[in-house]
Structure formats: structure tokens, C-alpha cells
């Protein structure tokens, strides 16, 4: 073989090697590109799943907050109703005590006036007719006149 042929074969082998390298590089580029596309799709789907989970968590937290707010409002309303009932009861108790006090004052004022009148009559000439009128009044009402009634019946 001549040196030209050998040189041609060497170049042919080199070009075949370069072609093989380029073929492997091209195939590798296709594989890498496919792998990158698959990886990108995986990352995108994973991110979409995480976003969906985060949205679901937000909805769950918001629902929980709404429920807690509703419960707090119900608790406030219950406490306000209880306080209003206690206030109404206290007002009723105060009114009842005031009525009793007023009635007691009226009763005792009347008793004082009656006692004053009896004391005044006891020291005047009108005392005996007054006592007789009281006994007569009791008899007409059918009340107890005590011994005086029995003596008059006999």
C-alpha cells in the first residue's frame, strides 16, 4: 500500500471516528433533550400538585377560621343573652324590693297615723265613743269582738 492510500484510510478512519462521535453526541443530545423535557414535565406536575395542595390548605384554613368566627359570635350572643337575662332579673328584683319597701313605708305610715289617732283619742273625751264605734264596726263585719260580743248576746 502506498502512503497515499494509508493516509486516505487513516483519514477515513478519523472521519468515521468523528462521525461516530458526532452520532453519539447527537444521540446523547436527543436523549438529554428528551430527559430534560421529561424532567421539566415532572417538575411542572410536581409544582402543580404542590400548588393544588396549598390552595386546598388555604381553603381548609379559611373554612376553619369562618367556623371559629361563627362559634365566637355564637358564644358572644350567648353571653350577651345571659347578661341581658341577669340584668332583667336584677331589675325585677330591685323593683320587687322597691315595691316591698314602698308598701312597708305606706303600711308603717298608716300604722303611725292610726297610733297617733288612738293616742290622741285616748286623752280626749271622744275615746270611748271611738272604741264603741270600732267594736260596732267589728260586729257588723262579723269579726271577733271578743268578750264584749258574748256579754251583749246574753
mmCIF file with all atom_site columns, N, CA and C in Angstrom, residues 14 23-24 36 73 88-89 100 117:
data_model
loop_
_atom_site.group_PDB
_atom_site.id
_atom_site.type_symbol
_atom_site.label_atom_id
_atom_site.label_alt_id
_atom_site.label_comp_id
_atom_site.label_asym_id
_atom_site.label_entity_id
_atom_site.label_seq_id
_atom_site.pdbx_PDB_ins_code
_atom_site.Cartn_x
_atom_site.Cartn_y
_atom_site.Cartn_z
_atom_site.occupancy
_atom_site.B_iso_or_equiv
_atom_site.pdbx_formal_charge
_atom_site.auth_seq_id
_atom_site.auth_comp_id
_atom_site.auth_asym_id
_atom_site.auth_atom_id
_atom_site.pdbx_PDB_model_num
ATOM 1  N N  . UNK A 1 14  ? -10.455  8.334  10.710  1.00 0.00 ? 14  UNK A N  1
ATOM 2  C CA . UNK A 1 14  ? -10.647  9.524  11.552  1.00 0.00 ? 14  UNK A CA 1
ATOM 3  C C  . UNK A 1 14  ? -12.042  10.077 11.320  1.00 0.00 ? 14  UNK A C  1
ATOM 4  N N  . UNK A 1 23  ? -22.300  11.158 15.905  1.00 0.00 ? 23  UNK A N  1
ATOM 5  C CA . UNK A 1 23  ? -23.539  10.375 16.024  1.00 0.00 ? 23  UNK A CA 1
ATOM 6  C C  . UNK A 1 23  ? -23.892  10.120 17.481  1.00 0.00 ? 23  UNK A C  1
ATOM 7  N N  . UNK A 1 24  ? -22.866  9.732  18.244  1.00 0.00 ? 24  UNK A N  1
ATOM 8  C CA . UNK A 1 24  ? -23.089  9.503  19.679  1.00 0.00 ? 24  UNK A CA 1
ATOM 9  C C  . UNK A 1 24  ? -23.466  10.816 20.352  1.00 0.00 ? 24  UNK A C  1
ATOM 10 N N  . UNK A 1 36  ? -34.466  16.040 29.620  1.00 0.00 ? 36  UNK A N  1
ATOM 11 C CA . UNK A 1 36  ? -34.780  17.375 30.128  1.00 0.00 ? 36  UNK A CA 1
ATOM 12 C C  . UNK A 1 36  ? -36.277  17.660 30.003  1.00 0.00 ? 36  UNK A C  1
ATOM 13 N N  . UNK A 1 73  ? -68.966  34.257 67.532  1.00 0.00 ? 73  UNK A N  1
ATOM 14 C CA . UNK A 1 73  ? -70.166  35.098 67.501  1.00 0.00 ? 73  UNK A CA 1
ATOM 15 C C  . UNK A 1 73  ? -71.292  34.453 68.298  1.00 0.00 ? 73  UNK A C  1
ATOM 16 N N  . UNK A 1 88  ? -82.141  41.782 83.530  1.00 0.00 ? 88  UNK A N  1
ATOM 17 C CA . UNK A 1 88  ? -83.600  41.839 83.663  1.00 0.00 ? 88  UNK A CA 1
ATOM 18 C C  . UNK A 1 88  ? -84.030  41.283 85.016  1.00 0.00 ? 88  UNK A C  1
ATOM 19 N N  . UNK A 1 89  ? -83.402  40.174 85.442  1.00 0.00 ? 89  UNK A N  1
ATOM 20 C CA . UNK A 1 89  ? -83.731  39.587 86.742  1.00 0.00 ? 89  UNK A CA 1
ATOM 21 C C  . UNK A 1 89  ? -83.363  40.555 87.866  1.00 0.00 ? 89  UNK A C  1
ATOM 22 N N  . UNK A 1 100 ? -91.858  46.402 97.857  1.00 0.00 ? 100 UNK A N  1
ATOM 23 C CA . UNK A 1 100 ? -91.999  45.987 99.255  1.00 0.00 ? 100 UNK A CA 1
ATOM 24 C C  . UNK A 1 100 ? -91.669  47.147 100.187 1.00 0.00 ? 100 UNK A C  1
ATOM 25 N N  . UNK A 1 117 ? -103.628 58.715 116.252 1.00 0.00 ? 117 UNK A N  1
ATOM 26 C CA . UNK A 1 117 ? -105.066 58.985 116.433 1.00 0.00 ? 117 UNK A CA 1
ATOM 27 C C  . UNK A 1 117 ? -105.575 58.317 117.707 1.00 0.00 ? 117 UNK A C  1
#
